[in-house]
Amino acid sequence: MTTVNIKFDRSQKLGYRCFMTKPVQQRTLKTRAKLLAAARDVIAEHGFGGLRADQVVKRAGVAKGTFFAHFADKDALLDEIIGGQMGDMFRDMQNREVPKSVEALVSELVPLLRFMSCERYVFDVILRKSGAAACDAIGPIAMSFGQQLEILSHWIERGPWRTDADAELLAEGIQAFLLQVLALHFCALHSGKPMEERLVEYLLVWLKPVT
Amino acid sequence: MTTVNIKFDRSQKLGYRCFMTKPVQQRTLKTRAKLLAAARDVIAEHGFGGLRADQVVKRAGVAKGTFFAHFADKDALLDEIIGGQMGDMFRDMQNREVPKSVEALVSELVPLLRFMSCERYVFDVILRKSGAAACDAIGPIAMSFGQQLEILSHWIERGPWRTDADAELLAEGIQAFLLQVLALHFCALHSGKPMEERLVEYLLVWLKPVT
Amino acid sequence: MTTVNIKFDRSQKLGYRCFMTKPVQQRTLKTRAKLLAAARDVIAEHGFGGLRADQVVKRAGVAKGTFFAHFADKDALLDEIIGGQMGDMFRDMQNREVPKSVEALVSELVPLLRFMSCERYVFDVILRKSGAAACDAIGPIAMSFGQQLEILSHWIERGPWRTDADAELLAEGIQAFLLQVLALHFCALHSGKPMEERLVEYLLVWLKPVT
Amino acid sequence: MTTVNIKFDRSQKLGYRCFMTKPVQQRTLKTRAKLLAAARDVIAEHGFGGLRADQVVKRAGVAKGTFFAHFADKDALLDEIIGGQMGDMFRDMQNREVPKSVEALVSELVPLLRFMSCERYVFDVILRKSGAAACDAIGPIAMSFGQQLEILSHWIERGPWRTDADAELLAEGIQAFLLQVLALHFCALHSGKPMEERLVEYLLVWLKPVT
DNA sequence: TATGAATGAGCGTTCATTCAT
DNA sequence: TATGAATGAACGCTCATTCAT
């Protein structure tokens, strides 16, 4: 029998970690994959905000209950999908050279910016999940934010930036400006200026070396 | 004659201003006030998240239809109330002396910070409403954010801060850090440090004069 | 001052007849006409079933209350308009020659058939109003049905029809088949055959002279 | 295994028949029965016109969502109940001897006449539902009208009636007079004469053998 | 007469989540 | 694991009609 030990730990649903000894069955994995694929299809058609559990299970050809046997709730599925995409982006970022200018830095962040602004609803979910509600509930999105912080810190340490502040604090600041730029993007009062441009402006000031 | 020309005009409900020639009736104002008062009572008892349209209506002693004749939906009422409270705070801030240190600045922002973090739900509503989806949907919350920006700009201009950046840009940065601090507040991983402290750290770096 | 004694008696609204001695003012007539015109416009746009009192008063440029000062209720307005149109048709019928064949008779009824089947809702209203609920509530539709009966009786008496039954009873039968044909028209199960054809079939049997 | 294959299939709700391979669960049937029973109770107390969806739900002890999972809307429930009762009557009629006189025929129709005239509201619903708006919307009431036609045709064929017209056409005529008699019943102007008497008059003429 | 804000009971809907099988 | 009927609180909405001014 072909079994496999997967990293994803279904016990999350229970709220505590119990390292399972029982092997995960093929069927389980297949059902999970079917659900995720179905969800991605539905999102492609109706957007993230238009995702309905009903439609996902229908398309996946499983029962409603099965959905909730695999994901604690709809948010967990969204977390998985959105976090997955962001994780991919951060993986890409890790393989890039350390940016040496604000413009270079921002252009590295553009794909992320595009994704996070694709839908108001996505931004909301990310905001909600970026900080996990409980330690054992760190989902893919929260994880990816951790990754991002590491990457940014790493870049800050090796770039021509101000040195009068911790790299991590500066990295957090970049995240703050990212959010701000996104929030303003969804705000009619400021819709004129493109996000990248605004982000550059902020970061020029934020990272400017103090002479 | 018992009618009066007031500044508030019912066309707000429609989302656009049309300067009406007909005066708003006293009765209309009274009903509106009754609804708002009732809503505030309910919030006092059950919190913002516990506000139920039915209860408001019941408490105000008006019909449900009347509610929706005054507010497009529950969110509009919440926008009115939350935006109103924030507006009051900004009015207070305007009457204060211009803060001369980061600590002073942050302590001016404490009431706002307290209010915005009083309930996760409040933060969500503010986030949702702060950026109006369309120009004609700018409600009290979105308006108050504009006020805040003005005040902060005003303060920046007259404080001992860095001068190598526009006051408005610096003000927007403060908003960004405010948002960041609040987002982290609702995040278990970072809940150790108080919001004010974290905000001070950010602003020290953000506003630090470049020598 | 130009006054006029109109036939329509507003006291209907009160539920009893009181022959008013006071002259009806010009203004009253104008408002009434405006309301009727507005209603006809709205019907032209949205159909009889789509008529909303709100829209009528808006288009007429009067207040909601004014509507109900002129018409006991929405049905009264509809009665007026629908009954008016049917009355016109019956007036036309009176000026025609007495039909001498079932086909001729049915073709005289075609305009009526067309009108009554223009909308399911119209048929419903007619059915509801054709028999007045109370003697003092005989509205235009009920009146016109009385007219129709007279005309049909008149025709029956002078046509080559069966003589073993009262002309009035035969006339009532024609009305019954008219309704039946309309009811079947709105019924998917029988939608194949045109109304006129079906009516001819019924009447050939109903009016067939007994030799 | 506690499931069963029954004739009724839930697809009725969807408006079209799809022969389902999956059996309907016992639970589903029970809930449906509970709802129908509750509805009948409420009707017994408050009449058909006094039926409130909320009350049915409450009495049945199920959630409101469940109601609408079983019936598209309140009308569908009414259709089911009224159509059911009429169906029962027609089943009874089928087991009777073929009536040989107009009086006998009418007396067979009396229960139906009583039921259809028990409430103005019932008559309205029947009228509304008797002609289905679309082929896929043929509900119990519309179905029962089909049954009625068959029975009447069957009777006509074997009775001492006129033979110069199709049995089905004559049957349709009986339906027409039934409708007429009911319509007049709800009309104050004609309320003197009992329905049966009037129906006899019409049918004597309608079914009279042509010598 | 005219006004128009207020009425108000009820409907249909939503949809993530649960739980008995 | 899988199933899918059931949950259920709340929302938004309808819209003819009333009534105090």
PDB file of N, CA and C in Angstrom, chain B residues 24-90:
ATOM      1  N   VAL B  24     -35.818  69.939   5.365  1.00  0.00           N
ATOM      2  CA  VAL B  24     -35.995  68.665   6.046  1.00  0.00           C
ATOM      3  C   VAL B  24     -36.949  68.875   7.206  1.00  0.00           C
ATOM      4  N   GLN B  25     -37.877  68.007   7.326  1.00  0.00           N
ATOM      5  CA  GLN B  25     -38.854  68.170   8.392  1.00  0.00           C
ATOM      6  C   GLN B  25     -38.265  67.826   9.750  1.00  0.00           C
ATOM      7  N   GLN B  26     -38.788  68.498  10.748  1.00  0.00           N
ATOM      8  CA  GLN B  26     -38.380  68.239  12.127  1.00  0.00           C
ATOM      9  C   GLN B  26     -38.548  66.770  12.465  1.00  0.00           C
ATOM     10  N   ARG B  27     -39.671  66.221  12.023  1.00  0.00           N
ATOM     11  CA  ARG B  27     -39.996  64.844  12.349  1.00  0.00           C
ATOM     12  C   ARG B  27     -38.893  63.902  11.857  1.00  0.00           C
ATOM     13  N   THR B  28     -38.443  64.160  10.631  1.00  0.00           N
ATOM     14  CA  THR B  28     -37.390  63.338  10.056  1.00  0.00           C
ATOM     15  C   THR B  28     -36.159  63.339  10.947  1.00  0.00           C
ATOM     16  N   LEU B  29     -35.801  64.524  11.391  1.00  0.00           N
ATOM     17  CA  LEU B  29     -34.618  64.657  12.238  1.00  0.00           C
ATOM     18  C   LEU B  29     -34.805  63.907  13.539  1.00  0.00           C
ATOM     19  N   LYS B  30     -35.984  64.029  14.077  1.00  0.00           N
ATOM     20  CA  LYS B  30     -36.265  63.370  15.361  1.00  0.00           C
ATOM     21  C   LYS B  30     -36.146  61.859  15.219  1.00  0.00           C
ATOM     22  N   THR B  31     -36.743  61.344  14.174  1.00  0.00           N
ATOM     23  CA  THR B  31     -36.713  59.897  13.955  1.00  0.00           C
ATOM     24  C   THR B  31     -35.275  59.425  13.795  1.00  0.00           C
ATOM     25  N   ARG B  32     -34.532  60.155  13.006  1.00  0.00           N
ATOM     26  CA  ARG B  32     -33.135  59.823  12.787  1.00  0.00           C
ATOM     27  C   ARG B  32     -32.379  59.800  14.108  1.00  0.00           C
ATOM     28  N   ALA B  33     -32.630  60.821  14.910  1.00  0.00           N
ATOM     29  CA  ALA B  33     -31.959  60.917  16.209  1.00  0.00           C
ATOM     30  C   ALA B  33     -32.365  59.748  17.096  1.00  0.00           C
ATOM     31  N   LYS B  34     -33.648  59.406  17.051  1.00  0.00           N
ATOM     32  CA  LYS B  34     -34.130  58.281  17.854  1.00  0.00           C
ATOM     33  C   LYS B  34     -33.398  57.004  17.460  1.00  0.00           C
ATOM     34  N   LEU B  35     -33.254  56.810  16.166  1.00  0.00           N
ATOM     35  CA  LEU B  35     -32.587  55.606  15.676  1.00  0.00           C
ATOM     36  C   LEU B  35     -31.132  55.572  16.130  1.00  0.00           C
ATOM     37  N   LEU B  36     -30.458  56.699  16.007  1.00  0.00           N
ATOM     38  CA  LEU B  36     -29.050  56.747  16.391  1.00  0.00           C
ATOM     39  C   LEU B  36     -28.904  56.521  17.897  1.00  0.00           C
ATOM     40  N   ALA B  37     -29.784  57.147  18.667  1.00  0.00           N
ATOM     41  CA  ALA B  37     -29.721  56.986  20.125  1.00  0.00           C
ATOM     42  C   ALA B  37     -29.956  55.525  20.497  1.00  0.00           C
ATOM     43  N   ALA B  38     -30.957  54.936  19.866  1.00  0.00           N
ATOM     44  CA  ALA B  38     -31.270  53.531  20.141  1.00  0.00           C
ATOM     45  C   ALA B  38     -30.071  52.658  19.799  1.00  0.00           C
ATOM     46  N   ALA B  39     -29.464  52.937  18.659  1.00  0.00           N
ATOM     47  CA  ALA B  39     -28.310  52.150  18.229  1.00  0.00           C
ATOM     48  C   ALA B  39     -27.198  52.260  19.254  1.00  0.00           C
ATOM     49  N   ARG B  40     -26.965  53.462  19.749  1.00  0.00           N
ATOM     50  CA  ARG B  40     -25.900  53.666  20.735  1.00  0.00           C
ATOM     51  C   ARG B  40     -26.206  52.894  22.016  1.00  0.00           C
ATOM     52  N   ASP B  41     -27.465  52.863  22.377  1.00  0.00           N
ATOM     53  CA  ASP B  41     -27.860  52.083  23.558  1.00  0.00           C
ATOM     54  C   ASP B  41     -27.542  50.602  23.361  1.00  0.00           C
ATOM     55  N   VAL B  42     -27.958  50.109  22.218  1.00  0.00           N
ATOM     56  CA  VAL B  42     -27.751  48.686  21.936  1.00  0.00           C
ATOM     57  C   VAL B  42     -26.258  48.370  21.934  1.00  0.00           C
ATOM     58  N   ILE B  43     -25.474  49.257  21.341  1.00  0.00           N
ATOM     59  CA  ILE B  43     -24.028  49.045  21.297  1.00  0.00           C
ATOM     60  C   ILE B  43     -23.457  49.027  22.707  1.00  0.00           C
ATOM     61  N   ALA B  44     -23.949  49.941  23.531  1.00  0.00           N
ATOM     62  CA  ALA B  44     -23.470  49.995  24.911  1.00  0.00           C
ATOM     63  C   ALA B  44     -23.715  48.665  25.613  1.00  0.00           C
ATOM     64  N   GLU B  45     -24.804  48.035  25.273  1.00  0.00           N
ATOM     65  CA  GLU B  45     -25.144  46.763  25.914  1.00  0.00           C
ATOM     66  C   GLU B  45     -24.459  45.565  25.283  1.00  0.00           C
ATOM     67  N   HIS B  46     -24.478  45.543  23.966  1.00  0.00           N
ATOM     68  CA  HIS B  46     -24.014  44.329  23.284  1.00  0.00           C
ATOM     69  C   HIS B  46     -22.770  44.516  22.449  1.00  0.00           C
ATOM     70  N   GLY B  47     -22.217  45.705  22.440  1.00  0.00           N
ATOM     71  CA  GLY B  47     -21.049  45.935  21.606  1.00  0.00           C
ATOM     72  C   GLY B  47     -21.429  46.197  20.161  1.00  0.00           C
ATOM     73  N   PHE B  48     -20.462  46.706  19.412  1.00  0.00           N
ATOM     74  CA  PHE B  48     -20.737  47.006  18.003  1.00  0.00           C
ATOM     75  C   PHE B  48     -21.103  45.743  17.241  1.00  0.00           C
ATOM     76  N   GLY B  49     -20.377  44.691  17.509  1.00  0.00           N
ATOM     77  CA  GLY B  49     -20.619  43.438  16.790  1.00  0.00           C
ATOM     78  C   GLY B  49     -21.958  42.827  17.140  1.00  0.00           C
ATOM     79  N   GLY B  50     -22.504  43.240  18.280  1.00  0.00           N
ATOM     80  CA  GLY B  50     -23.768  42.670  18.722  1.00  0.00           C
ATOM     81  C   GLY B  50     -24.965  43.506  18.315  1.00  0.00           C
ATOM     82  N   LEU B  51     -24.706  44.509  17.510  1.00  0.00           N
ATOM     83  CA  LEU B  51     -25.804  45.375  17.059  1.00  0.00           C
ATOM     84  C   LEU B  51     -26.714  44.628  16.089  1.00  0.00           C
ATOM     85  N   ARG B  52     -27.985  44.638  16.393  1.00  0.00           N
ATOM     86  CA  ARG B  52     -28.963  43.994  15.514  1.00  0.00           C
ATOM     87  C   ARG B  52     -29.974  45.025  15.071  1.00  0.00           C
ATOM     88  N   ALA B  53     -30.193  45.074  13.787  1.00  0.00           N
ATOM     89  CA  ALA B  53     -31.124  46.064  13.222  1.00  0.00           C
ATOM     90  C   ALA B  53     -32.491  45.966  13.910  1.00  0.00           C
ATOM     91  N   ASP B  54     -32.937  44.744  14.122  1.00  0.00           N
ATOM     92  CA  ASP B  54     -34.233  44.546  14.761  1.00  0.00           C
ATOM     93  C   ASP B  54     -34.320  45.220  16.129  1.00  0.00           C
ATOM     94  N   GLN B  55     -33.257  45.066  16.890  1.00  0.00           N
ATOM     95  CA  GLN B  55     -33.239  45.639  18.227  1.00  0.00           C
ATOM     96  C   GLN B  55     -33.278  47.155  18.186  1.00  0.00           C
ATOM     97  N   VAL B  56     -32.515  47.697  17.268  1.00  0.00           N
ATOM     98  CA  VAL B  56     -32.469  49.151  17.147  1.00  0.00           C
ATOM     99  C   VAL B  56     -33.869  49.682  16.877  1.00  0.00           C
ATOM    100  N   VAL B  57     -34.502  49.060  15.928  1.00  0.00           N
ATOM    101  CA  VAL B  57     -35.843  49.452  15.526  1.00  0.00           C
ATOM    102  C   VAL B  57     -36.812  49.373  16.706  1.00  0.00           C
ATOM    103  N   LYS B  58     -36.715  48.263  17.405  1.00  0.00           N
ATOM    104  CA  LYS B  58     -37.600  48.028  18.537  1.00  0.00           C
ATOM    105  C   LYS B  58     -37.393  49.113  19.598  1.00  0.00           C
ATOM    106  N   ARG B  59     -36.132  49.327  19.913  1.00  0.00           N
ATOM    107  CA  ARG B  59     -35.784  50.283  20.958  1.00  0.00           C
ATOM    108  C   ARG B  59     -36.159  51.707  20.562  1.00  0.00           C
ATOM    109  N   ALA B  60     -35.992  51.993  19.285  1.00  0.00           N
ATOM    110  CA  ALA B  60     -36.312  53.351  18.824  1.00  0.00           C
ATOM    111  C   ALA B  60     -37.825  53.545  18.723  1.00  0.00           C
ATOM    112  N   GLY B  61     -38.529  52.435  18.752  1.00  0.00           N
ATOM    113  CA  GLY B  61     -39.981  52.537  18.654  1.00  0.00           C
ATOM    114  C   GLY B  61     -40.452  52.965  17.277  1.00  0.00           C
ATOM    115  N   VAL B  62     -39.696  52.577  16.264  1.00  0.00           N
ATOM    116  CA  VAL B  62     -40.114  52.889  14.895  1.00  0.00           C
ATOM    117  C   VAL B  62     -40.239  51.587  14.111  1.00  0.00           C
ATOM    118  N   ALA B  63     -40.763  51.706  12.920  1.00  0.00           N
ATOM    119  CA  ALA B  63     -40.953  50.520  12.096  1.00  0.00           C
ATOM    120  C   ALA B  63     -39.661  50.174  11.374  1.00  0.00           C
ATOM    121  N   LYS B  64     -39.566  48.918  11.004  1.00  0.00           N
ATOM    122  CA  LYS B  64     -38.365  48.475  10.328  1.00  0.00           C
ATOM    123  C   LYS B  64     -38.154  49.228   9.024  1.00  0.00           C
ATOM    124  N   GLY B  65     -39.240  49.460   8.326  1.00  0.00           N
ATOM    125  CA  GLY B  65     -39.147  50.192   7.069  1.00  0.00           C
ATOM    126  C   GLY B  65     -38.526  51.559   7.274  1.00  0.00           C
ATOM    127  N   THR B  66     -38.816  52.154   8.407  1.00  0.00           N
ATOM    128  CA  THR B  66     -38.271  53.470   8.715  1.00  0.00           C
ATOM    129  C   THR B  66     -36.752  53.418   8.810  1.00  0.00           C
ATOM    130  N   PHE B  67     -36.279  52.339   9.416  1.00  0.00           N
ATOM    131  CA  PHE B  67     -34.823  52.167   9.523  1.00  0.00           C
ATOM    132  C   PHE B  67     -34.172  52.272   8.149  1.00  0.00           C
ATOM    133  N   PHE B  68     -34.736  51.493   7.208  1.00  0.00           N
ATOM    134  CA  PHE B  68     -34.119  51.442   5.892  1.00  0.00           C
ATOM    135  C   PHE B  68     -34.448  52.662   5.047  1.00  0.00           C
ATOM    136  N   ALA B  69     -35.348  53.479   5.541  1.00  0.00           N
ATOM    137  CA  ALA B  69     -35.605  54.739   4.854  1.00  0.00           C
ATOM    138  C   ALA B  69     -34.543  55.755   5.266  1.00  0.00           C
ATOM    139  N   HIS B  70     -33.934  55.506   6.420  1.00  0.00           N
ATOM    140  CA  HIS B  70     -32.911  56.432   6.920  1.00  0.00           C
ATOM    141  C   HIS B  70     -31.493  55.964   6.642  1.00  0.00           C
ATOM    142  N   PHE B  71     -31.298  54.656   6.653  1.00  0.00           N
ATOM    143  CA  PHE B  71     -29.965  54.109   6.400  1.00  0.00           C
ATOM    144  C   PHE B  71     -30.053  53.018   5.349  1.00  0.00           C
ATOM    145  N   ALA B  72     -29.165  53.096   4.397  1.00  0.00           N
ATOM    146  CA  ALA B  72     -29.190  52.120   3.305  1.00  0.00           C
ATOM    147  C   ALA B  72     -29.140  50.697   3.856  1.00  0.00           C
ATOM    148  N   ASP B  73     -28.312  50.489   4.836  1.00  0.00           N
ATOM    149  CA  ASP B  73     -28.228  49.190   5.491  1.00  0.00           C
ATOM    150  C   ASP B  73     -27.554  49.365   6.847  1.00  0.00           C
ATOM    151  N   LYS B  74     -27.350  48.263   7.539  1.00  0.00           N
ATOM    152  CA  LYS B  74     -26.788  48.333   8.881  1.00  0.00           C
ATOM    153  C   LYS B  74     -25.418  48.987   8.856  1.00  0.00           C
ATOM    154  N   ASP B  75     -24.652  48.670   7.841  1.00  0.00           N
ATOM    155  CA  ASP B  75     -23.312  49.240   7.719  1.00  0.00           C
ATOM    156  C   ASP B  75     -23.339  50.755   7.682  1.00  0.00           C
ATOM    157  N   ALA B  76     -24.339  51.292   7.012  1.00  0.00           N
ATOM    158  CA  ALA B  76     -24.419  52.746   6.898  1.00  0.00           C
ATOM    159  C   ALA B  76     -24.624  53.363   8.281  1.00  0.00           C
ATOM    160  N   LEU B  77     -25.419  52.696   9.099  1.00  0.00           N
ATOM    161  CA  LEU B  77     -25.640  53.179  10.463  1.00  0.00           C
ATOM    162  C   LEU B  77     -24.334  53.130  11.251  1.00  0.00           C
ATOM    163  N   LEU B  78     -23.655  52.015  11.116  1.00  0.00           N
ATOM    164  CA  LEU B  78     -22.384  51.832  11.814  1.00  0.00           C
ATOM    165  C   LEU B  78     -21.369  52.872  11.355  1.00  0.00           C
ATOM    166  N   ASP B  79     -21.358  53.107  10.068  1.00  0.00           N
ATOM    167  CA  ASP B  79     -20.456  54.106   9.496  1.00  0.00           C
ATOM    168  C   ASP B  79     -20.727  55.439  10.180  1.00  0.00           C
ATOM    169  N   GLU B  80     -21.996  55.772  10.273  1.00  0.00           N
ATOM    170  CA  GLU B  80     -22.427  57.019  10.889  1.00  0.00           C
ATOM    171  C   GLU B  80     -21.922  57.114  12.332  1.00  0.00           C
ATOM    172  N   ILE B  81     -22.132  56.059  13.091  1.00  0.00           N
ATOM    173  CA  ILE B  81     -21.798  56.096  14.512  1.00  0.00           C
ATOM    174  C   ILE B  81     -20.286  56.060  14.742  1.00  0.00           C
ATOM    175  N   ILE B  82     -19.635  55.124  14.086  1.00  0.00           N
ATOM    176  CA  ILE B  82     -18.189  55.005  14.259  1.00  0.00           C
ATOM    177  C   ILE B  82     -17.494  56.243  13.700  1.00  0.00           C
ATOM    178  N   GLY B  83     -17.914  56.626  12.505  1.00  0.00           N
ATOM    179  CA  GLY B  83     -17.329  57.816  11.892  1.00  0.00           C
ATOM    180  C   GLY B  83     -17.561  59.039  12.769  1.00  0.00           C
ATOM    181  N   GLY B  84     -18.727  59.080  13.361  1.00  0.00           N
ATOM    182  CA  GLY B  84     -19.040  60.198  14.248  1.00  0.00           C
ATOM    183  C   GLY B  84     -18.092  60.255  15.428  1.00  0.00           C
ATOM    184  N   GLN B  85     -17.878  59.124  16.060  1.00  0.00           N
ATOM    185  CA  GLN B  85     -16.983  59.083  17.224  1.00  0.00           C
ATOM    186  C   GLN B  85     -15.560  59.456  16.822  1.00  0.00           C
ATOM    187  N   MET B  86     -15.130  58.949  15.692  1.00  0.00           N
ATOM    188  CA  MET B  86     -13.777  59.276  15.249  1.00  0.00           C
ATOM    189  C   MET B  86     -13.691  60.763  14.926  1.00  0.00           C
ATOM    190  N   GLY B  87     -14.732  61.266  14.295  1.00  0.00           N
ATOM    191  CA  GLY B  87     -14.768  62.692  13.997  1.00  0.00           C
ATOM    192  C   GLY B  87     -14.627  63.529  15.264  1.00  0.00           C
ATOM    193  N   ASP B  88     -15.322  63.115  16.327  1.00  0.00           N
ATOM    194  CA  ASP B  88     -15.227  63.827  17.608  1.00  0.00           C
ATOM    195  C   ASP B  88     -13.790  63.844  18.109  1.00  0.00           C
ATOM    196  N   MET B  89     -13.163  62.676  18.000  1.00  0.00           N
ATOM    197  CA  MET B  89     -11.776  62.596  18.479  1.00  0.00           C
ATOM    198  C   MET B  89     -10.872  63.534  17.705  1.00  0.00           C
ATOM    199  N   PHE B  90     -11.089  63.592  16.403  1.00  0.00           N
ATOM    200  CA  PHE B  90     -10.236  64.452  15.589  1.00  0.00           C
ATOM    201  C   PHE B  90     -10.502  65.916  15.918  1.00  0.00           C
TER     202      PHE B  90
END
